[in-house]
Every structure is written in structure tokens, then in C-alpha cells.
Amino acid sequence: MLIDNFGRTIDYVRVSVTDRCDLRCSYCIPKGFKGFEEPKNWLTFDEIERVVAAFARLGTHHFRLTGGEPLLRRNLPQLVQRLSDLPNVQDLSLTTNATQLARHAKALREAGLNRLNVSLDSLRKECVEQITGSDNLEQVLKGLSSAKEAGFNKIKINMVPLAGVNQSDIEQMVQFCIEHDFVLRLIEVMPMGVTGQSNQYVNLQGIIDDLQQKFALIESDVVLGNGPARYWQTDNGGFSLGLITPMSQHFCATCNRVRLSVDGTLYMCLGQDNSFSLRPLLRDQCSDQELEEAIRYAMTLKPEAHNFLEQPKKIMRIMSMTGG
């Protein structure tokens, strides 16, 4: 087991396969941004497999592929197959904006991908275009349909409410998820980079009261995946709503994850700069023991908590640079 200095078990790694994306969401990648990592610095599939295998040997069993947009990485189903075949990898999931999902859903499912999270912030075409910078709603909806046909169940829809932009669309999204048997998760925007810092987060604590009354939701202790969401459900359990509240009610005391960026940097916290680069070791053909020792050391760098509220301008790296 990997235990950090504050007694938290690290049993979840988010693995970025690219920092690039085909969208420019207003809370993520700035328009005109060109500071992406050079492909020569991306971890290869062999290197990613080595890192995931090392974490699995050390007791971490849950992994999520992220980006940027992970489906922009060529031959991603091949990587999914390789990782899903590793001993002790019990759960392999992926977060996507779904613009490319219709072409890849079947292959991903057949390769062993267990679960899907899809980022979708509105069902209004003009609002989606405002947030993402392009007209892609039809592509996303086709991707979701293809994923259901491929056999993915309880797909999670990740929605970031933005004040004055899509906050009024939440009820419509709830209805949509009830109709299609999706799990809806509302996420407070974090002040990462100039984009995250330019958006005022919507405090979700007030929103849940209205949703509870309108959709007869009751608080639940259900666990859906490995993330920090707190869930509410309809009384028959047919629909689940999750809230992820890093700003209004942070969950640092139970944080169980680290992030591996596309260039091999382990980031210990979204709201701090603590990190450790594995790429030099991998490129020097380190032994498995050396890699495991480096991972154990990196866990000692994990901070106790973020300080987004106290220092909202501190983290200037954008979300796609960190890795989902």
C-alpha cells in the first residue's frame, strides 16, 4: 500500500496520455494557447505501462486515462488493452469530451475499458459553443449513444456550472440523465491557470437543496467510482447525482489520488506545486525496484491540502498540463 505522510492511502492514479485537446473550454485551455508539451517528451505506451504496473505492484488498483482529450492520442485502445491485462489493475476508466467517442467506443470497450466519464456542460447548442469554443454538441451526443451501444453502463456526465452561463441548465441536465440512465456529477470550477481564475465558482451547497425538492433526491452513501463525489439518489436508486466541491467543502483529508502528466511528472495536488518527474528514470532504463522506490518517495511530497481559497492566483499551470 502507498501511504502518504498524512496517513492517506493512495489507491487512484489519473494518467494523462496527452495535454492537447480539440476544444478550448473557458475554464481550462486559454484561446490561442500554444504551450503544449513536445511529443518527444510524452511518455511512450511502454513507459506508461511500466509506471502503471509499478503502481499496481505497490497496491494501487484504480487508474483513469485523461488528457487534454485522451482520444486524440493515436492507438489509445491498444494502450487500454495493455493496461487492462496487467495484474492487479482492477479498474480502468477514461474521461473524455466525447467528440471522438463515436469512432472509438466499441474498440475501447473490447479492449477492457471499464467505465466512462463524459464532460458536457449544457444541452443548449449555443451554450456548448460559448463554453467549448466550437459547435460540437451533436458529436458528443452521438458519442454517448455509441458508448451505450458498446455496453458502457452508468456513464457519468461531468458538468461544471458557471455563474451566468450554464447554471440555469442544471435541471435540464438532470432530466436528460434520468432519461438516459446517466449519472450526473456537478463540479465546482477551480482557480487553475488564467482560465480557471477568470471564472467565479458556483457554490454547489445551495443548489442541492433545490434539486432535492424538485427531484425527490435523498442523500446516499453509495460509492460510484474512486472520486470524491458525495451522492444523492432518487428513492428507487434509478438516478444518482454527485457533487464534487473542492472549493466550498474540500475533501483534502481523504484525498486518495495523484496525477501523472503526459511528460511523466507526478503531480501530488491540483492546488500545489509538489511534483516529481519519473521520465528521467524511465529514459535511463531504471530497474523496477528503482521505479518503485521513486514512486514511494514521491508520495512523501504530497501536501496536506490545497489553498485555492487563500491563494487563488497561485497555480498558473492549466488543467490539461496537470492531467485531468
PDB file of C-alpha atoms in Angstrom:
ATOM      1  CA  MET A   1       0.000   0.000   0.000  1.00  0.00           C
ATOM      2  CA  LEU A   2       1.128   3.543  -0.729  1.00  0.00           C
ATOM      3  CA  ILE A   3       0.607   5.763   2.314  1.00  0.00           C
ATOM      4  CA  ASP A   4       1.470   9.459   2.340  1.00  0.00           C
ATOM      5  CA  ASN A   5       2.789  11.451   5.297  1.00  0.00           C
ATOM      6  CA  PHE A   6      -0.758  12.207   6.486  1.00  0.00           C
ATOM      7  CA  GLY A   7      -1.935   8.612   6.620  1.00  0.00           C
ATOM      8  CA  ARG A   8      -3.888   8.684   3.366  1.00  0.00           C
ATOM      9  CA  THR A   9      -3.840   5.594   1.164  1.00  0.00           C
ATOM     10  CA  ILE A  10      -3.071   6.446  -2.456  1.00  0.00           C
ATOM     11  CA  ASP A  11      -5.103   3.955  -4.450  1.00  0.00           C
ATOM     12  CA  TYR A  12      -6.016   6.006  -7.525  1.00  0.00           C
ATOM     13  CA  VAL A  13      -3.810   7.374 -10.323  1.00  0.00           C
ATOM     14  CA  ARG A  14      -5.019   9.595 -13.139  1.00  0.00           C
ATOM     15  CA  VAL A  15      -2.809   9.025 -16.180  1.00  0.00           C
ATOM     16  CA  SER A  16      -2.648  11.750 -18.836  1.00  0.00           C
ATOM     17  CA  VAL A  17      -1.868  10.492 -22.341  1.00  0.00           C
ATOM     18  CA  THR A  18      -1.836  13.967 -23.933  1.00  0.00           C
ATOM     19  CA  ASP A  19      -2.101  17.584 -22.862  1.00  0.00           C
ATOM     20  CA  ARG A  20      -3.737  18.545 -26.159  1.00  0.00           C
ATOM     21  CA  CYS A  21      -7.439  18.979 -26.780  1.00  0.00           C
ATOM     22  CA  ASP A  22      -9.719  19.728 -29.710  1.00  0.00           C
ATOM     23  CA  LEU A  23     -11.795  22.107 -27.537  1.00  0.00           C
ATOM     24  CA  ARG A  24     -10.980  25.325 -25.709  1.00  0.00           C
ATOM     25  CA  CYS A  25     -13.275  25.250 -22.692  1.00  0.00           C
ATOM     26  CA  SER A  26     -13.452  28.599 -20.949  1.00  0.00           C
ATOM     27  CA  TYR A  27     -12.308  27.125 -17.602  1.00  0.00           C
ATOM     28  CA  CYS A  28      -9.456  25.017 -18.999  1.00  0.00           C
ATOM     29  CA  ILE A  29      -7.253  25.890 -22.005  1.00  0.00           C
ATOM     30  CA  PRO A  30      -6.891  29.571 -22.944  1.00  0.00           C
ATOM     31  CA  LYS A  31      -7.744  30.560 -26.502  1.00  0.00           C
ATOM     32  CA  GLY A  32      -4.600  30.784 -28.590  1.00  0.00           C
ATOM     33  CA  PHE A  33      -2.595  28.696 -26.095  1.00  0.00           C
ATOM     34  CA  LYS A  34       0.412  27.028 -27.757  1.00  0.00           C
ATOM     35  CA  GLY A  35       2.494  25.899 -24.794  1.00  0.00           C
ATOM     36  CA  PHE A  36       1.822  22.197 -25.235  1.00  0.00           C
ATOM     37  CA  GLU A  37       4.427  19.563 -24.410  1.00  0.00           C
ATOM     38  CA  GLU A  38       6.626  18.392 -27.299  1.00  0.00           C
ATOM     39  CA  PRO A  39       5.672  14.844 -28.423  1.00  0.00           C
ATOM     40  CA  LYS A  40       9.263  13.692 -27.874  1.00  0.00           C
ATOM     41  CA  ASN A  41       8.678  14.321 -24.174  1.00  0.00           C
ATOM     42  CA  TRP A  42       5.443  12.329 -23.998  1.00  0.00           C
ATOM     43  CA  LEU A  43       5.689   9.060 -22.167  1.00  0.00           C
ATOM     44  CA  THR A  44       5.513   6.188 -24.640  1.00  0.00           C
ATOM     45  CA  PHE A  45       2.992   3.395 -24.208  1.00  0.00           C
ATOM     46  CA  ASP A  46       5.823   1.205 -22.906  1.00  0.00           C
ATOM     47  CA  GLU A  47       6.714   3.826 -20.303  1.00  0.00           C
ATOM     48  CA  ILE A  48       3.101   4.364 -19.258  1.00  0.00           C
ATOM     49  CA  GLU A  49       2.680   0.619 -18.882  1.00  0.00           C
ATOM     50  CA  ARG A  50       5.790   0.435 -16.684  1.00  0.00           C
ATOM     51  CA  VAL A  51       4.513   3.184 -14.383  1.00  0.00           C
ATOM     52  CA  VAL A  52       1.022   1.713 -14.087  1.00  0.00           C
ATOM     53  CA  ALA A  53       2.448  -1.751 -13.445  1.00  0.00           C
ATOM     54  CA  ALA A  54       4.695  -0.325 -10.709  1.00  0.00           C
ATOM     55  CA  PHE A  55       1.783   1.436  -9.009  1.00  0.00           C
ATOM     56  CA  ALA A  56      -0.265  -1.768  -9.240  1.00  0.00           C
ATOM     57  CA  ARG A  57       2.508  -3.773  -7.590  1.00  0.00           C
ATOM     58  CA  LEU A  58       2.552  -1.173  -4.813  1.00  0.00           C
ATOM     59  CA  GLY A  59      -1.139  -1.649  -4.097  1.00  0.00           C
ATOM     60  CA  THR A  60      -2.817   0.952  -6.316  1.00  0.00           C
ATOM     61  CA  HIS A  61      -5.560  -0.705  -8.350  1.00  0.00           C
ATOM     62  CA  HIS A  62      -7.628   2.134  -9.859  1.00  0.00           C
ATOM     63  CA  PHE A  63      -6.485   4.068 -12.908  1.00  0.00           C
ATOM     64  CA  ARG A  64      -8.102   6.678 -15.142  1.00  0.00           C
ATOM     65  CA  LEU A  65      -6.854   7.807 -18.555  1.00  0.00           C
ATOM     66  CA  THR A  66      -7.144  11.552 -19.049  1.00  0.00           C
ATOM     67  CA  GLY A  67      -5.791  14.466 -21.064  1.00  0.00           C
ATOM     68  CA  GLY A  68      -6.259  17.021 -22.542  1.00  0.00           C
ATOM     69  CA  GLU A  69      -8.517  14.901 -24.645  1.00  0.00           C
ATOM     70  CA  PRO A  70      -7.196  11.315 -24.398  1.00  0.00           C
ATOM     71  CA  LEU A  71      -8.885  10.143 -27.590  1.00  0.00           C
ATOM     72  CA  LEU A  72      -6.536  12.394 -29.560  1.00  0.00           C
ATOM     73  CA  ARG A  73      -3.693  10.026 -28.652  1.00  0.00           C
ATOM     74  CA  ARG A  74      -3.232   7.592 -31.526  1.00  0.00           C
ATOM     75  CA  ASN A  75      -3.990   3.918 -30.940  1.00  0.00           C
ATOM     76  CA  LEU A  76      -5.387   4.529 -27.461  1.00  0.00           C
ATOM     77  CA  PRO A  77      -7.367   1.237 -27.453  1.00  0.00           C
ATOM     78  CA  GLN A  78      -4.023  -0.551 -27.709  1.00  0.00           C
ATOM     79  CA  LEU A  79      -2.861   1.115 -24.510  1.00  0.00           C
ATOM     80  CA  VAL A  80      -6.162   0.266 -22.834  1.00  0.00           C
ATOM     81  CA  GLN A  81      -5.651  -3.388 -23.742  1.00  0.00           C
ATOM     82  CA  ARG A  82      -2.119  -3.403 -22.367  1.00  0.00           C
ATOM     83  CA  LEU A  83      -3.112  -1.769 -19.099  1.00  0.00           C
ATOM     84  CA  SER A  84      -6.249  -3.834 -18.568  1.00  0.00           C
ATOM     85  CA  ASP A  85      -4.158  -7.006 -18.963  1.00  0.00           C
ATOM     86  CA  LEU A  86      -1.769  -6.016 -16.155  1.00  0.00           C
ATOM     87  CA  PRO A  87      -2.015  -7.949 -12.872  1.00  0.00           C
ATOM     88  CA  ASN A  88      -3.786  -6.033 -10.085  1.00  0.00           C
ATOM     89  CA  VAL A  89      -5.318  -3.384 -12.356  1.00  0.00           C
ATOM     90  CA  GLN A  90      -8.863  -3.787 -11.090  1.00  0.00           C
ATOM     91  CA  ASP A  91     -10.498  -0.708 -12.561  1.00  0.00           C
ATOM     92  CA  LEU A  92      -9.581   1.222 -15.712  1.00  0.00           C
ATOM     93  CA  SER A  93     -11.652   4.220 -16.741  1.00  0.00           C
ATOM     94  CA  LEU A  94     -11.439   7.214 -19.061  1.00  0.00           C
ATOM     95  CA  THR A  95     -12.549  10.850 -19.046  1.00  0.00           C
ATOM     96  CA  THR A  96     -13.363  12.336 -22.451  1.00  0.00           C
ATOM     97  CA  ASN A  97     -15.159  15.251 -24.070  1.00  0.00           C
ATOM     98  CA  ALA A  98     -16.740  12.612 -26.371  1.00  0.00           C
ATOM     99  CA  THR A  99     -16.179  14.474 -29.642  1.00  0.00           C
ATOM    100  CA  GLN A 100     -14.206  11.442 -30.877  1.00  0.00           C
ATOM    101  CA  LEU A 101     -16.067   8.815 -28.875  1.00  0.00           C
ATOM    102  CA  ALA A 102     -18.410   7.551 -31.596  1.00  0.00           C
ATOM    103  CA  ARG A 103     -15.392   6.235 -33.535  1.00  0.00           C
ATOM    104  CA  HIS A 104     -13.690   4.610 -30.555  1.00  0.00           C
ATOM    105  CA  ALA A 105     -16.337   3.444 -28.070  1.00  0.00           C
ATOM    106  CA  LYS A 106     -16.600  -0.152 -29.303  1.00  0.00           C
ATOM    107  CA  ALA A 107     -12.835  -0.643 -29.525  1.00  0.00           C
ATOM    108  CA  LEU A 108     -12.310   0.819 -26.057  1.00  0.00           C
ATOM    109  CA  ARG A 109     -14.920  -1.479 -24.544  1.00  0.00           C
ATOM    110  CA  GLU A 110     -13.493  -4.534 -26.270  1.00  0.00           C
ATOM    111  CA  ALA A 111     -10.000  -3.589 -25.098  1.00  0.00           C
ATOM    112  CA  GLY A 112     -11.097  -3.733 -21.470  1.00  0.00           C
ATOM    113  CA  LEU A 113     -12.103  -0.194 -20.502  1.00  0.00           C
ATOM    114  CA  ASN A 114     -14.480  -0.441 -17.547  1.00  0.00           C
ATOM    115  CA  ARG A 115     -16.047   2.992 -17.189  1.00  0.00           C
ATOM    116  CA  LEU A 116     -16.538   6.337 -18.919  1.00  0.00           C
ATOM    117  CA  ASN A 117     -16.857   9.932 -17.734  1.00  0.00           C
ATOM    118  CA  VAL A 118     -18.018  12.462 -20.330  1.00  0.00           C
ATOM    119  CA  SER A 119     -17.624  16.219 -19.942  1.00  0.00           C
ATOM    120  CA  LEU A 120     -20.806  18.015 -21.015  1.00  0.00           C
ATOM    121  CA  ASP A 121     -21.731  21.414 -19.581  1.00  0.00           C
ATOM    122  CA  SER A 122     -25.027  22.127 -21.346  1.00  0.00           C
ATOM    123  CA  LEU A 123     -27.585  20.693 -23.749  1.00  0.00           C
ATOM    124  CA  ARG A 124     -28.058  24.034 -25.472  1.00  0.00           C
ATOM    125  CA  LYS A 125     -26.068  24.279 -28.672  1.00  0.00           C
ATOM    126  CA  GLU A 126     -25.233  27.960 -28.245  1.00  0.00           C
ATOM    127  CA  CYS A 127     -24.113  27.449 -24.654  1.00  0.00           C
ATOM    128  CA  VAL A 128     -21.883  24.497 -25.552  1.00  0.00           C
ATOM    129  CA  GLU A 129     -20.292  26.628 -28.264  1.00  0.00           C
ATOM    130  CA  GLN A 130     -19.793  29.501 -25.812  1.00  0.00           C
ATOM    131  CA  ILE A 131     -18.055  27.278 -23.256  1.00  0.00           C
ATOM    132  CA  THR A 132     -16.042  24.984 -25.544  1.00  0.00           C
ATOM    133  CA  GLY A 133     -15.330  27.335 -28.429  1.00  0.00           C
ATOM    134  CA  SER A 134     -16.911  25.113 -31.091  1.00  0.00           C
ATOM    135  CA  ASP A 135     -20.221  23.636 -32.242  1.00  0.00           C
ATOM    136  CA  ASN A 136     -19.787  20.038 -31.059  1.00  0.00           C
ATOM    137  CA  LEU A 137     -22.976  19.091 -29.183  1.00  0.00           C
ATOM    138  CA  GLU A 138     -24.178  16.712 -31.908  1.00  0.00           C
ATOM    139  CA  GLN A 139     -20.814  14.901 -31.907  1.00  0.00           C
ATOM    140  CA  VAL A 140     -20.930  14.497 -28.141  1.00  0.00           C
ATOM    141  CA  LEU A 141     -24.476  13.129 -28.171  1.00  0.00           C
ATOM    142  CA  LYS A 142     -23.515  10.646 -30.903  1.00  0.00           C
ATOM    143  CA  GLY A 143     -20.544   9.618 -28.811  1.00  0.00           C
ATOM    144  CA  LEU A 144     -22.762   8.976 -25.801  1.00  0.00           C
ATOM    145  CA  SER A 145     -25.152   6.912 -27.905  1.00  0.00           C
ATOM    146  CA  SER A 146     -22.273   4.851 -29.312  1.00  0.00           C
ATOM    147  CA  ALA A 147     -20.904   4.268 -25.825  1.00  0.00           C
ATOM    148  CA  LYS A 148     -24.236   2.895 -24.624  1.00  0.00           C
ATOM    149  CA  GLU A 149     -24.427   0.646 -27.678  1.00  0.00           C
ATOM    150  CA  ALA A 150     -20.907  -0.591 -26.930  1.00  0.00           C
ATOM    151  CA  GLY A 151     -22.024  -1.739 -23.483  1.00  0.00           C
ATOM    152  CA  PHE A 152     -20.889   1.043 -21.154  1.00  0.00           C
ATOM    153  CA  ASN A 153     -23.314   1.357 -18.234  1.00  0.00           C
ATOM    154  CA  LYS A 154     -23.921   4.214 -15.804  1.00  0.00           C
ATOM    155  CA  ILE A 155     -21.853   6.669 -17.831  1.00  0.00           C
ATOM    156  CA  LYS A 156     -21.046   9.731 -15.749  1.00  0.00           C
ATOM    157  CA  ILE A 157     -21.755  13.180 -17.135  1.00  0.00           C
ATOM    158  CA  ASN A 158     -19.409  15.817 -15.683  1.00  0.00           C
ATOM    159  CA  MET A 159     -20.915  19.305 -15.665  1.00  0.00           C
ATOM    160  CA  VAL A 160     -19.112  22.427 -14.437  1.00  0.00           C
ATOM    161  CA  PRO A 161     -21.730  25.055 -13.505  1.00  0.00           C
ATOM    162  CA  LEU A 162     -20.594  28.578 -14.400  1.00  0.00           C
ATOM    163  CA  ALA A 163     -22.384  31.601 -12.981  1.00  0.00           C
ATOM    164  CA  GLY A 164     -24.406  33.403 -15.622  1.00  0.00           C
ATOM    165  CA  VAL A 165     -23.520  30.847 -18.299  1.00  0.00           C
ATOM    166  CA  ASN A 166     -24.995  27.382 -17.722  1.00  0.00           C
ATOM    167  CA  GLN A 167     -26.141  27.380 -14.110  1.00  0.00           C
ATOM    168  CA  SER A 168     -29.763  27.542 -15.271  1.00  0.00           C
ATOM    169  CA  ASP A 169     -29.229  24.390 -17.381  1.00  0.00           C
ATOM    170  CA  ILE A 170     -28.736  22.058 -14.416  1.00  0.00           C
ATOM    171  CA  GLU A 171     -32.363  20.919 -14.174  1.00  0.00           C
ATOM    172  CA  GLN A 172     -32.460  20.122 -17.892  1.00  0.00           C
ATOM    173  CA  MET A 173     -29.276  18.077 -17.469  1.00  0.00           C
ATOM    174  CA  VAL A 174     -30.834  16.156 -14.575  1.00  0.00           C
ATOM    175  CA  GLN A 175     -33.846  15.290 -16.728  1.00  0.00           C
ATOM    176  CA  PHE A 176     -31.547  14.220 -19.570  1.00  0.00           C
ATOM    177  CA  CYS A 177     -29.539  11.932 -17.297  1.00  0.00           C
ATOM    178  CA  ILE A 178     -32.663  10.393 -15.781  1.00  0.00           C
ATOM    179  CA  GLU A 179     -33.987   9.671 -19.278  1.00  0.00           C
ATOM    180  CA  HIS A 180     -30.760   8.072 -20.492  1.00  0.00           C
ATOM    181  CA  ASP A 181     -29.663   6.344 -17.273  1.00  0.00           C
ATOM    182  CA  PHE A 182     -26.576   8.519 -16.848  1.00  0.00           C
ATOM    183  CA  VAL A 183     -25.040   9.591 -13.559  1.00  0.00           C
ATOM    184  CA  LEU A 184     -24.744  13.385 -13.289  1.00  0.00           C
ATOM    185  CA  ARG A 185     -21.879  14.997 -11.417  1.00  0.00           C
ATOM    186  CA  LEU A 186     -21.671  18.722 -10.755  1.00  0.00           C
ATOM    187  CA  ILE A 187     -18.134  20.065 -10.244  1.00  0.00           C
ATOM    188  CA  GLU A 188     -17.031  23.383  -8.795  1.00  0.00           C
ATOM    189  CA  VAL A 189     -14.530  25.126 -11.063  1.00  0.00           C
ATOM    190  CA  MET A 190     -11.050  25.506  -9.554  1.00  0.00           C
ATOM    191  CA  PRO A 191      -8.743  28.546  -9.990  1.00  0.00           C
ATOM    192  CA  MET A 192      -6.113  26.814 -12.122  1.00  0.00           C
ATOM    193  CA  GLY A 193      -4.389  29.000 -14.698  1.00  0.00           C
ATOM    194  CA  VAL A 194      -5.812  32.175 -16.152  1.00  0.00           C
ATOM    195  CA  THR A 195      -8.920  30.367 -17.380  1.00  0.00           C
ATOM    196  CA  GLY A 196      -9.880  28.799 -14.071  1.00  0.00           C
ATOM    197  CA  GLN A 197      -9.120  32.053 -12.270  1.00  0.00           C
ATOM    198  CA  SER A 198     -11.343  34.048 -14.607  1.00  0.00           C
ATOM    199  CA  ASN A 199     -14.443  32.041 -13.652  1.00  0.00           C
ATOM    200  CA  GLN A 200     -16.303  32.511 -10.372  1.00  0.00           C
ATOM    201  CA  TYR A 201     -17.139  29.095  -8.992  1.00  0.00           C
ATOM    202  CA  VAL A 202     -20.758  28.254  -8.247  1.00  0.00           C
ATOM    203  CA  ASN A 203     -21.206  27.085  -4.650  1.00  0.00           C
ATOM    204  CA  LEU A 204     -22.999  23.764  -5.034  1.00  0.00           C
ATOM    205  CA  GLN A 205     -24.154  23.614  -1.426  1.00  0.00           C
ATOM    206  CA  GLY A 206     -27.080  25.918  -2.241  1.00  0.00           C
ATOM    207  CA  ILE A 207     -28.014  24.161  -5.468  1.00  0.00           C
ATOM    208  CA  ILE A 208     -28.530  20.724  -3.925  1.00  0.00           C
ATOM    209  CA  ASP A 209     -31.389  21.984  -1.739  1.00  0.00           C
ATOM    210  CA  ASP A 210     -33.464  22.958  -4.785  1.00  0.00           C
ATOM    211  CA  LEU A 211     -32.631  19.748  -6.641  1.00  0.00           C
ATOM    212  CA  GLN A 212     -33.567  17.613  -3.645  1.00  0.00           C
ATOM    213  CA  GLN A 213     -37.042  19.121  -3.594  1.00  0.00           C
ATOM    214  CA  LYS A 214     -37.663  19.118  -7.339  1.00  0.00           C
ATOM    215  CA  PHE A 215     -36.445  15.573  -7.995  1.00  0.00           C
ATOM    216  CA  ALA A 216     -37.138  13.921  -4.625  1.00  0.00           C
ATOM    217  CA  LEU A 217     -33.470  13.188  -4.010  1.00  0.00           C
ATOM    218  CA  ILE A 218     -32.154  11.693  -0.795  1.00  0.00           C
ATOM    219  CA  GLU A 219     -28.563  11.726   0.398  1.00  0.00           C
ATOM    220  CA  SER A 220     -26.853   8.401  -0.189  1.00  0.00           C
ATOM    221  CA  ASP A 221     -23.712   6.591   0.915  1.00  0.00           C
ATOM    222  CA  VAL A 222     -23.419   4.932  -2.500  1.00  0.00           C
ATOM    223  CA  VAL A 223     -19.884   4.748  -3.881  1.00  0.00           C
ATOM    224  CA  LEU A 224     -19.634   5.221  -7.652  1.00  0.00           C
ATOM    225  CA  GLY A 225     -16.002   5.001  -8.724  1.00  0.00           C
ATOM    226  CA  ASN A 226     -12.989   6.272  -6.821  1.00  0.00           C
ATOM    227  CA  GLY A 227     -13.529  10.010  -6.775  1.00  0.00           C
ATOM    228  CA  PRO A 228     -14.578  12.426  -4.021  1.00  0.00           C
ATOM    229  CA  ALA A 229     -18.189  12.947  -5.093  1.00  0.00           C
ATOM    230  CA  ARG A 230     -20.959  12.907  -2.492  1.00  0.00           C
ATOM    231  CA  TYR A 231     -24.127  11.402  -3.920  1.00  0.00           C
ATOM    232  CA  TRP A 232     -27.871  11.917  -3.779  1.00  0.00           C
ATOM    233  CA  GLN A 233     -30.332   9.462  -5.355  1.00  0.00           C
ATOM    234  CA  THR A 234     -33.978   9.076  -6.217  1.00  0.00           C
ATOM    235  CA  ASP A 235     -35.736   6.815  -3.709  1.00  0.00           C
ATOM    236  CA  ASN A 236     -35.657   3.871  -6.137  1.00  0.00           C
ATOM    237  CA  GLY A 237     -31.951   4.349  -6.817  1.00  0.00           C
ATOM    238  CA  GLY A 238     -32.595   4.830 -10.525  1.00  0.00           C
ATOM    239  CA  PHE A 239     -30.803   8.163 -10.740  1.00  0.00           C
ATOM    240  CA  SER A 240     -27.689   9.397  -8.948  1.00  0.00           C
ATOM    241  CA  LEU A 241     -26.420  12.957  -8.629  1.00  0.00           C
ATOM    242  CA  GLY A 242     -22.886  13.590  -7.409  1.00  0.00           C
ATOM    243  CA  LEU A 243     -21.369  16.824  -6.115  1.00  0.00           C
ATOM    244  CA  ILE A 244     -17.628  17.496  -6.248  1.00  0.00           C
ATOM    245  CA  THR A 245     -16.894  20.524  -4.078  1.00  0.00           C
ATOM    246  CA  PRO A 246     -13.163  21.334  -3.920  1.00  0.00           C
ATOM    247  CA  MET A 247     -13.943  24.970  -3.112  1.00  0.00           C
ATOM    248  CA  SER A 248     -16.970  25.118  -0.812  1.00  0.00           C
ATOM    249  CA  GLN A 249     -16.334  21.861   1.049  1.00  0.00           C
ATOM    250  CA  HIS A 250     -12.936  20.438   0.195  1.00  0.00           C
ATOM    251  CA  PHE A 251     -12.050  16.781   0.670  1.00  0.00           C
ATOM    252  CA  CYS A 252      -8.284  17.036   1.132  1.00  0.00           C
ATOM    253  CA  ALA A 253      -8.314  14.925   4.315  1.00  0.00           C
ATOM    254  CA  THR A 254      -9.446  11.911   2.288  1.00  0.00           C
ATOM    255  CA  CYS A 255      -7.591  12.610  -0.972  1.00  0.00           C
ATOM    256  CA  ASN A 256      -6.564   9.263  -2.443  1.00  0.00           C
ATOM    257  CA  ARG A 257      -5.038  10.240  -5.779  1.00  0.00           C
ATOM    258  CA  VAL A 258      -2.066  11.549  -7.695  1.00  0.00           C
ATOM    259  CA  ARG A 259      -1.801  12.595 -11.329  1.00  0.00           C
ATOM    260  CA  LEU A 260       0.739  11.502 -13.928  1.00  0.00           C
ATOM    261  CA  SER A 261       1.138  14.106 -16.661  1.00  0.00           C
ATOM    262  CA  VAL A 262       1.930  13.230 -20.262  1.00  0.00           C
ATOM    263  CA  ASP A 263       5.598  14.127 -19.738  1.00  0.00           C
ATOM    264  CA  GLY A 264       5.964  11.764 -16.789  1.00  0.00           C
ATOM    265  CA  THR A 265       5.587  14.268 -13.958  1.00  0.00           C
ATOM    266  CA  LEU A 266       3.710  13.068 -10.887  1.00  0.00           C
ATOM    267  CA  TYR A 267       1.595  15.919  -9.521  1.00  0.00           C
ATOM    268  CA  MET A 268       0.599  15.374  -5.911  1.00  0.00           C
ATOM    269  CA  CYS A 269      -2.126  18.041  -5.682  1.00  0.00           C
ATOM    270  CA  LEU A 270      -4.067  20.236  -8.102  1.00  0.00           C
ATOM    271  CA  GLY A 271      -3.674  23.207  -5.815  1.00  0.00           C
ATOM    272  CA  GLN A 272       0.039  22.920  -5.003  1.00  0.00           C
ATOM    273  CA  ASP A 273       3.279  22.703  -6.967  1.00  0.00           C
ATOM    274  CA  ASN A 274       4.560  19.495  -5.330  1.00  0.00           C
ATOM    275  CA  SER A 275       5.717  17.147  -8.091  1.00  0.00           C
ATOM    276  CA  PHE A 276       8.260  14.521  -9.062  1.00  0.00           C
ATOM    277  CA  SER A 277       9.449  13.628 -12.570  1.00  0.00           C
ATOM    278  CA  LEU A 278       9.653   9.946 -13.461  1.00  0.00           C
ATOM    279  CA  ARG A 279      10.705  10.472 -17.070  1.00  0.00           C
ATOM    280  CA  PRO A 280      14.474  10.782 -16.448  1.00  0.00           C
ATOM    281  CA  LEU A 281      14.432   7.455 -14.604  1.00  0.00           C
ATOM    282  CA  LEU A 282      12.397   5.785 -17.329  1.00  0.00           C
ATOM    283  CA  ARG A 283      14.600   7.144 -20.119  1.00  0.00           C
ATOM    284  CA  ASP A 284      17.693   5.912 -18.223  1.00  0.00           C
ATOM    285  CA  GLN A 285      16.189   2.404 -18.197  1.00  0.00           C
ATOM    286  CA  CYS A 286      15.818   2.237 -14.426  1.00  0.00           C
ATOM    287  CA  SER A 287      15.036  -1.070 -12.792  1.00  0.00           C
ATOM    288  CA  ASP A 288      11.550  -1.895 -11.497  1.00  0.00           C
ATOM    289  CA  GLN A 289      12.886  -1.583  -7.954  1.00  0.00           C
ATOM    290  CA  GLU A 290      14.277   1.901  -8.660  1.00  0.00           C
ATOM    291  CA  LEU A 291      10.968   2.956 -10.184  1.00  0.00           C
ATOM    292  CA  GLU A 292       9.021   1.696  -7.191  1.00  0.00           C
ATOM    293  CA  GLU A 293      11.392   3.470  -4.791  1.00  0.00           C
ATOM    294  CA  ALA A 294      10.904   6.717  -6.725  1.00  0.00           C
ATOM    295  CA  ILE A 295       7.125   6.352  -6.516  1.00  0.00           C
ATOM    296  CA  ARG A 296       7.293   5.696  -2.779  1.00  0.00           C
ATOM    297  CA  TYR A 297       9.458   8.796  -2.347  1.00  0.00           C
ATOM    298  CA  ALA A 298       7.075  10.892  -4.448  1.00  0.00           C
ATOM    299  CA  MET A 299       4.216  10.021  -2.085  1.00  0.00           C
ATOM    300  CA  THR A 300       6.107  11.749   0.741  1.00  0.00           C
ATOM    301  CA  LEU A 301       5.812  15.001  -1.234  1.00  0.00           C
ATOM    302  CA  LYS A 302       2.024  15.008  -1.221  1.00  0.00           C
ATOM    303  CA  PRO A 303       0.843  18.092   0.717  1.00  0.00           C
ATOM    304  CA  GLU A 304      -1.834  18.057   3.364  1.00  0.00           C
ATOM    305  CA  ALA A 305      -4.228  20.331   1.465  1.00  0.00           C
ATOM    306  CA  HIS A 306      -4.644  22.842  -1.337  1.00  0.00           C
ATOM    307  CA  ASN A 307      -5.027  26.541  -0.631  1.00  0.00           C
ATOM    308  CA  PHE A 308      -7.224  27.613  -3.538  1.00  0.00           C
ATOM    309  CA  LEU A 309      -9.253  29.898  -1.274  1.00  0.00           C
ATOM    310  CA  GLU A 310      -6.275  31.509   0.444  1.00  0.00           C
ATOM    311  CA  GLN A 311      -4.132  31.863  -2.709  1.00  0.00           C
ATOM    312  CA  PRO A 312      -6.451  31.678  -5.738  1.00  0.00           C
ATOM    313  CA  LYS A 313      -3.768  33.048  -8.095  1.00  0.00           C
ATOM    314  CA  LYS A 314      -1.059  30.584  -7.065  1.00  0.00           C
ATOM    315  CA  ILE A 315      -1.423  27.788  -9.644  1.00  0.00           C
ATOM    316  CA  MET A 316      -0.713  29.107 -13.136  1.00  0.00           C
ATOM    317  CA  ARG A 317      -0.412  25.753 -14.912  1.00  0.00           C
ATOM    318  CA  ILE A 318      -3.620  24.893 -16.734  1.00  0.00           C
ATOM    319  CA  MET A 319      -5.638  21.756 -16.038  1.00  0.00           C
ATOM    320  CA  SER A 320      -4.624  19.953 -19.245  1.00  0.00           C
ATOM    321  CA  MET A 321      -0.957  20.478 -18.328  1.00  0.00           C
ATOM    322  CA  THR A 322      -1.520  18.747 -14.987  1.00  0.00           C
ATOM    323  CA  GLY A 323      -3.592  15.941 -16.437  1.00  0.00           C
ATOM    324  CA  GLY A 324      -7.355  15.886 -15.996  1.00  0.00           C
TER     325      GLY A 324
END
